[in-house]
Amino acid sequence: MGDVILYDTTLRDGTQRAGIHLTLADKVRLARRLDAFGIPYVEGGWPGSNPKDAAFFRALQDQPLERARLVAFTSTRRPGRRVQDDPALTAALDAATPAVCVVGKAWDRHVTVALGTTLAENLAMVRETVAFLKEHGREVIFDAEHFFDGFAANPDYALAVLAAADAAGADWLVLCDTNGGSLPEAIARAVRAAAAGVRAPLGIHCHDDAGLAVANSLAAVAAGCRMVQGTVNGYGERCGNANLLTVAANLELKMGRRCLPPGALAGLTALSRFVSEVANLPHREEAPYVGANAFTHKAGIHVSALLKEPALYEHVEPARVGNGRRVLVSELSGRANLRYVLGSDLDEPALARLLERIKELENQGYQFEGAEGTLALLAWEARQGVPEARQAAGRPGAAEGIVPPGSGPDADGGAPPDRPGAPGKGSGADPAAPPGRDTRDRRQAATAGVAAGIPFVVEAYRVTAAHESGVGSRAEATVKVRVGGRVIHTAAEGNGPVNALDAALRKALREAYPNLGRVRLVDYKVRVLEGDAGTGARVRVLVECTDGQARWGTVGVSTNIVEASCQALADGLCCYLLGLHAAAAPPAAPDAAPALDPHAASPVGPDGAPSAGPDATQSANLDDAPPTGPDPAPAVGPEGSDAPQPADRGGAPPNALEGAPPAGLHVASPAASGAGPSHLPDPRPTAAESYGSDAAGSPGRASGPTPGAAERPA
């Protein structure tokens, strides 16, 4: 078995997908990235069809690709016209590429109906076009369009088209399943028939209309094809083309057929995400090998087995394709999920309480797959032994502390002032009027939460929104926040109720925690959980925060969108102040398309995984780190007093997990680092033992394929 040559047509066939529009700069950038990755053939476009493609080829004439052979696409001459006079062929020659791909009809029905010519004329068009390009020194790849449909309808004519191109000197004969409806058995049968009648090596070009483009491509290789055409991420017209990345991984890891330079396979995920970013399309999370979910485990029974031997639920080692393993925590989880994600320092009672709490919250509509920060906070509570403490900070339960208007401290008879510092009950300290039992219980819970180490507790809030004709909309939020032994009462305006509430929270906490100025909201999503309940439905709010290095998500659920938002916002700030933010953040390498020098090699680290960015677990300036110490909520005295005031203390953020590795949902692949998580005993076998021969590499691999015209088999 010989090497298989990869031929990328993302810049031509891939751009025919609905929703893709690449600029000239995009096309140049992608071509250089494919070249750096090690794709032997890069088809740049159809220079005779539009000005952008013509400009693309001119741009690369001055700075050619370094390794890949650039290919211009064109079609056979038009019926009744000399090849010398066909403008499409002239444009293909003007592109000055070393190779030209020519498409010609191989289905007799297409010849007579679509082209409106005779079968004999079509054969002449194929022969003369290929011969003309060969005379001008070009490598010619002949794409036999609709070959498999043509072979099914009239096999003699389909084979005659191949023979015409072969006799004229074509370097490659590529069999196209243009309508994407063939089955693997039919593909293999037609490939074997084609191979018996021609001397040029065969290639395969499949579309995915029946969901079989990758399977058909592999079947064609098994039957004798030596070139596979496809696109990155399977982009293409209608249902897309064969995903060249999936094909490459299967060829190398499953079939033992070398198709990439040594080490390039570990950059597969980075390439996939890079192309998604440039194409401005969301990356397919479920994509084989390279998707975020490709090695994600959620069911408890799966994770339990995974800890013993990864190959029990993973068909290849994630690091081999530059991806990473993730273990999620949800209502489907078992204790193995929690131990994998959160560490081994939770005793059995704490683990049981945490698991029960997670299942209870998910039943209410919470979801932790994108809320790593909230999960880290729940784990922190369990470790502290006070899982009920943060209920006072807004989590549903017997002691809800985020109080809607009309209850809580304001139920004493004193309404919050319109502005901070206004006279009346509750301006700063607790209201003077004796609180009712419900309010007293809430405050006791809030005080207990602060004593347990919660940086702050939102005791009450009120949000008002107004709209005046000719003036516009405005929103104002008033909050009471307990920090240490002090209750801070303030207000702020915003362009909406959530923005106003966020501003008021930050304003209340600014004196105690000046570092919160680094934290900003970067994403906000709302999901209605009960569509049939209309505007009274529960909603799930997911927010994502960043401090410029790490990113972490938190979640809130309520029938009140402002309350759900307040829960998520408060969790996000608490997560940062407890030093859990970097630990809870997903790793950057598998989830982000790195900024790449188009002339550089694949962004692969020494362990074969994509190189990560800056270490998000440390502050750039230790003097600017969040406050540390045994009590994350500093003691704050009354305004103007001599009591200790908060200050930026030296040192890195405290690890609230007390020696355990960072908490968070997204876990880098243990296989990528050569071992399991540092906090777990690793009973698993080595990668080679666990995954079998896959991890050891396919036999006989010494070097990558060399682009160029293929030698004809004897």
Short mmCIF file of C-alpha atoms in Angstrom, two decimals, residues 52-237:
data_model
loop_
_atom_site.label_atom_id
_atom_site.label_comp_id
_atom_site.label_asym_id
_atom_site.label_seq_id
_atom_site.Cartn_x
_atom_site.Cartn_y
_atom_site.Cartn_z
CA LYS A 52 -11.32 37.73 -7.29
CA ASP A 53 -9.97 34.33 -8.30
CA ALA A 54 -7.89 35.88 -11.07
CA ALA A 55 -6.48 38.36 -8.53
CA PHE A 56 -5.76 35.50 -6.11
CA PHE A 57 -3.53 33.73 -8.61
CA ARG A 58 -1.75 36.97 -9.48
CA ALA A 59 -1.07 37.57 -5.78
CA LEU A 60 0.55 34.16 -5.40
CA GLN A 61 2.69 34.52 -8.51
CA ASP A 62 4.91 37.01 -6.67
CA GLN A 63 5.04 34.96 -3.45
CA PRO A 64 4.42 31.31 -4.36
CA LEU A 65 3.43 28.64 -1.87
CA GLU A 66 6.44 26.99 -0.29
CA ARG A 67 5.52 23.30 -0.47
CA ALA A 68 2.08 22.77 -1.98
CA ARG A 69 1.36 22.75 -5.70
CA LEU A 70 -1.14 25.49 -6.47
CA VAL A 71 -3.91 24.37 -8.83
CA ALA A 72 -6.12 26.44 -11.13
CA PHE A 73 -9.55 25.02 -11.93
CA THR A 74 -11.18 25.10 -15.36
CA SER A 75 -13.41 23.07 -17.65
CA THR A 76 -13.02 21.38 -21.00
CA ARG A 77 -13.32 23.61 -24.06
CA ARG A 78 -16.80 24.57 -25.09
CA PRO A 79 -18.57 22.53 -27.77
CA GLY A 80 -17.65 23.62 -31.29
CA ARG A 81 -14.76 25.86 -30.18
CA ARG A 82 -11.01 25.42 -30.62
CA VAL A 83 -9.04 25.07 -27.42
CA GLN A 84 -6.80 27.98 -28.44
CA ASP A 85 -9.85 30.25 -28.55
CA ASP A 86 -11.50 29.23 -25.29
CA PRO A 87 -11.22 32.11 -22.75
CA ALA A 88 -11.51 29.79 -19.73
CA LEU A 89 -8.46 27.82 -20.82
CA THR A 90 -6.54 31.01 -21.58
CA ALA A 91 -7.30 32.27 -18.06
CA ALA A 92 -6.14 28.97 -16.58
CA LEU A 93 -2.80 29.31 -18.37
CA ASP A 94 -2.50 32.96 -17.33
CA ALA A 95 -2.81 31.87 -13.70
CA ALA A 96 0.67 30.38 -14.14
CA THR A 97 0.08 27.51 -11.75
CA PRO A 98 2.13 24.32 -12.01
CA ALA A 99 -1.06 22.25 -12.14
CA VAL A 100 -4.51 22.66 -13.67
CA CYS A 101 -7.64 20.74 -12.77
CA VAL A 102 -9.99 20.19 -15.72
CA VAL A 103 -13.59 19.11 -15.20
CA GLY A 104 -15.32 17.15 -17.94
CA LYS A 105 -18.65 15.34 -18.20
CA ALA A 106 -18.66 11.57 -17.69
CA TRP A 107 -22.44 11.03 -17.62
CA ASP A 108 -23.99 10.69 -21.07
CA ARG A 109 -27.21 12.34 -19.88
CA HIS A 110 -25.29 15.43 -18.83
CA VAL A 111 -23.56 15.58 -22.20
CA THR A 112 -26.76 15.54 -24.22
CA VAL A 113 -28.97 17.59 -21.85
CA ALA A 114 -26.72 19.97 -19.88
CA LEU A 115 -24.10 20.58 -22.59
CA GLY A 116 -26.45 20.01 -25.50
CA THR A 117 -23.85 18.26 -27.61
CA THR A 118 -23.02 14.79 -28.87
CA LEU A 119 -21.21 12.04 -27.02
CA ALA A 120 -18.44 12.04 -29.64
CA GLU A 121 -17.92 15.81 -29.34
CA ASN A 122 -17.61 15.51 -25.56
CA LEU A 123 -14.85 12.92 -25.96
CA ALA A 124 -13.06 15.26 -28.37
CA MET A 125 -13.41 18.13 -25.88
CA VAL A 126 -11.77 16.02 -23.17
CA ARG A 127 -8.88 14.83 -25.38
CA GLU A 128 -8.08 18.22 -26.88
CA THR A 129 -8.28 20.14 -23.58
CA VAL A 130 -5.97 17.77 -21.72
CA ALA A 131 -3.50 17.66 -24.61
CA PHE A 132 -3.51 21.47 -24.91
CA LEU A 133 -2.64 21.96 -21.23
CA LYS A 134 0.05 19.28 -21.37
CA GLU A 135 1.61 21.03 -24.35
CA HIS A 136 1.94 24.11 -22.14
CA GLY A 137 3.80 22.15 -19.48
CA ARG A 138 1.05 21.83 -16.92
CA GLU A 139 0.35 18.88 -14.65
CA VAL A 140 -3.25 17.96 -15.49
CA ILE A 141 -5.75 16.57 -12.99
CA PHE A 142 -8.87 15.48 -14.88
CA ASP A 143 -12.07 15.50 -12.80
CA ALA A 144 -14.59 13.13 -14.37
CA GLU A 145 -17.76 14.88 -13.25
CA HIS A 146 -20.77 12.67 -12.40
CA PHE A 147 -18.62 9.61 -13.06
CA PHE A 148 -20.49 7.28 -10.71
CA ASP A 149 -23.95 8.27 -11.94
CA GLY A 150 -22.61 7.95 -15.47
CA PHE A 151 -21.11 4.54 -14.71
CA ALA A 152 -24.44 3.35 -13.32
CA ALA A 153 -26.35 4.58 -16.39
CA ASN A 154 -23.85 3.85 -19.18
CA PRO A 155 -20.62 2.28 -17.93
CA ASP A 156 -19.05 2.01 -21.37
CA TYR A 157 -19.32 5.74 -22.00
CA ALA A 158 -18.11 6.74 -18.53
CA LEU A 159 -15.03 4.57 -19.01
CA ALA A 160 -14.55 5.98 -22.52
CA VAL A 161 -14.32 9.50 -21.05
CA LEU A 162 -11.56 8.33 -18.70
CA ALA A 163 -9.75 6.62 -21.58
CA ALA A 164 -9.86 9.84 -23.63
CA ALA A 165 -8.25 11.87 -20.84
CA ASP A 166 -5.73 9.10 -20.17
CA ALA A 167 -4.70 8.87 -23.81
CA ALA A 168 -4.21 12.66 -23.96
CA GLY A 169 -1.69 12.50 -21.10
CA ALA A 170 -3.67 13.37 -17.94
CA ASP A 171 -1.53 12.93 -14.82
CA TRP A 172 -4.50 12.10 -12.58
CA LEU A 173 -8.00 10.78 -13.30
CA VAL A 174 -10.34 11.80 -10.50
CA LEU A 175 -13.72 10.05 -10.23
CA CYS A 176 -16.44 12.40 -8.98
CA ASP A 177 -19.60 11.55 -7.08
CA THR A 178 -20.94 14.99 -7.91
CA ASN A 179 -24.51 14.45 -6.71
CA GLY A 180 -23.30 12.74 -3.55
CA GLY A 181 -25.80 9.92 -3.71
CA SER A 182 -23.66 6.82 -4.25
CA LEU A 183 -23.11 4.04 -1.73
CA PRO A 184 -19.67 2.70 -0.77
CA GLU A 185 -20.20 -0.63 -2.57
CA ALA A 186 -21.04 1.13 -5.82
CA ILE A 187 -18.03 3.42 -5.41
CA ALA A 188 -15.64 0.50 -4.93
CA ARG A 189 -17.08 -1.43 -7.87
CA ALA A 190 -16.73 1.52 -10.25
CA VAL A 191 -13.21 2.33 -9.06
CA ARG A 192 -12.05 -1.21 -9.73
CA ALA A 193 -13.57 -1.08 -13.22
CA ALA A 194 -11.86 2.24 -13.94
CA ALA A 195 -8.48 1.04 -12.70
CA ALA A 196 -8.58 -1.90 -15.07
CA GLY A 197 -8.77 0.29 -18.17
CA VAL A 198 -6.37 3.22 -17.64
CA ARG A 199 -2.71 3.81 -16.83
CA ALA A 200 -2.95 7.13 -14.95
CA PRO A 201 -3.45 6.96 -11.16
CA LEU A 202 -6.98 7.48 -9.88
CA GLY A 203 -8.40 9.98 -7.44
CA ILE A 204 -11.78 10.36 -5.71
CA HIS A 205 -14.00 13.43 -5.25
CA CYS A 206 -17.16 12.90 -3.17
CA HIS A 207 -20.04 15.09 -2.05
CA ASP A 208 -22.00 14.42 1.12
CA ASP A 209 -25.62 14.51 0.04
CA ALA A 210 -26.22 11.01 1.41
CA GLY A 211 -23.93 11.53 4.41
CA LEU A 212 -21.35 9.15 2.96
CA ALA A 213 -18.67 11.38 1.46
CA VAL A 214 -15.96 10.28 3.90
CA ALA A 215 -17.01 6.62 3.77
CA ASN A 216 -17.09 6.72 -0.04
CA SER A 217 -13.66 8.34 -0.17
CA LEU A 218 -12.18 5.63 2.05
CA ALA A 219 -13.89 2.91 0.03
CA ALA A 220 -12.37 4.39 -3.12
CA VAL A 221 -8.89 4.37 -1.57
CA ALA A 222 -9.33 0.74 -0.54
CA ALA A 223 -10.36 -0.06 -4.13
CA GLY A 224 -7.31 1.63 -5.66
CA CYS A 225 -7.56 5.45 -5.63
CA ARG A 226 -4.36 7.25 -4.67
CA MET A 227 -5.67 10.83 -4.43
CA VAL A 228 -8.50 12.16 -2.27
CA GLN A 229 -10.08 15.52 -3.00
CA GLY A 230 -12.04 17.26 -0.27
CA THR A 231 -12.42 20.39 1.82
CA VAL A 232 -11.52 21.39 5.36
CA ASN A 233 -14.52 20.82 7.65
CA GLY A 234 -16.44 19.40 4.70
CA TYR A 235 -17.51 22.82 3.41
CA GLY A 236 -19.17 22.71 0.02
CA GLU A 237 -22.33 23.16 -2.00
#
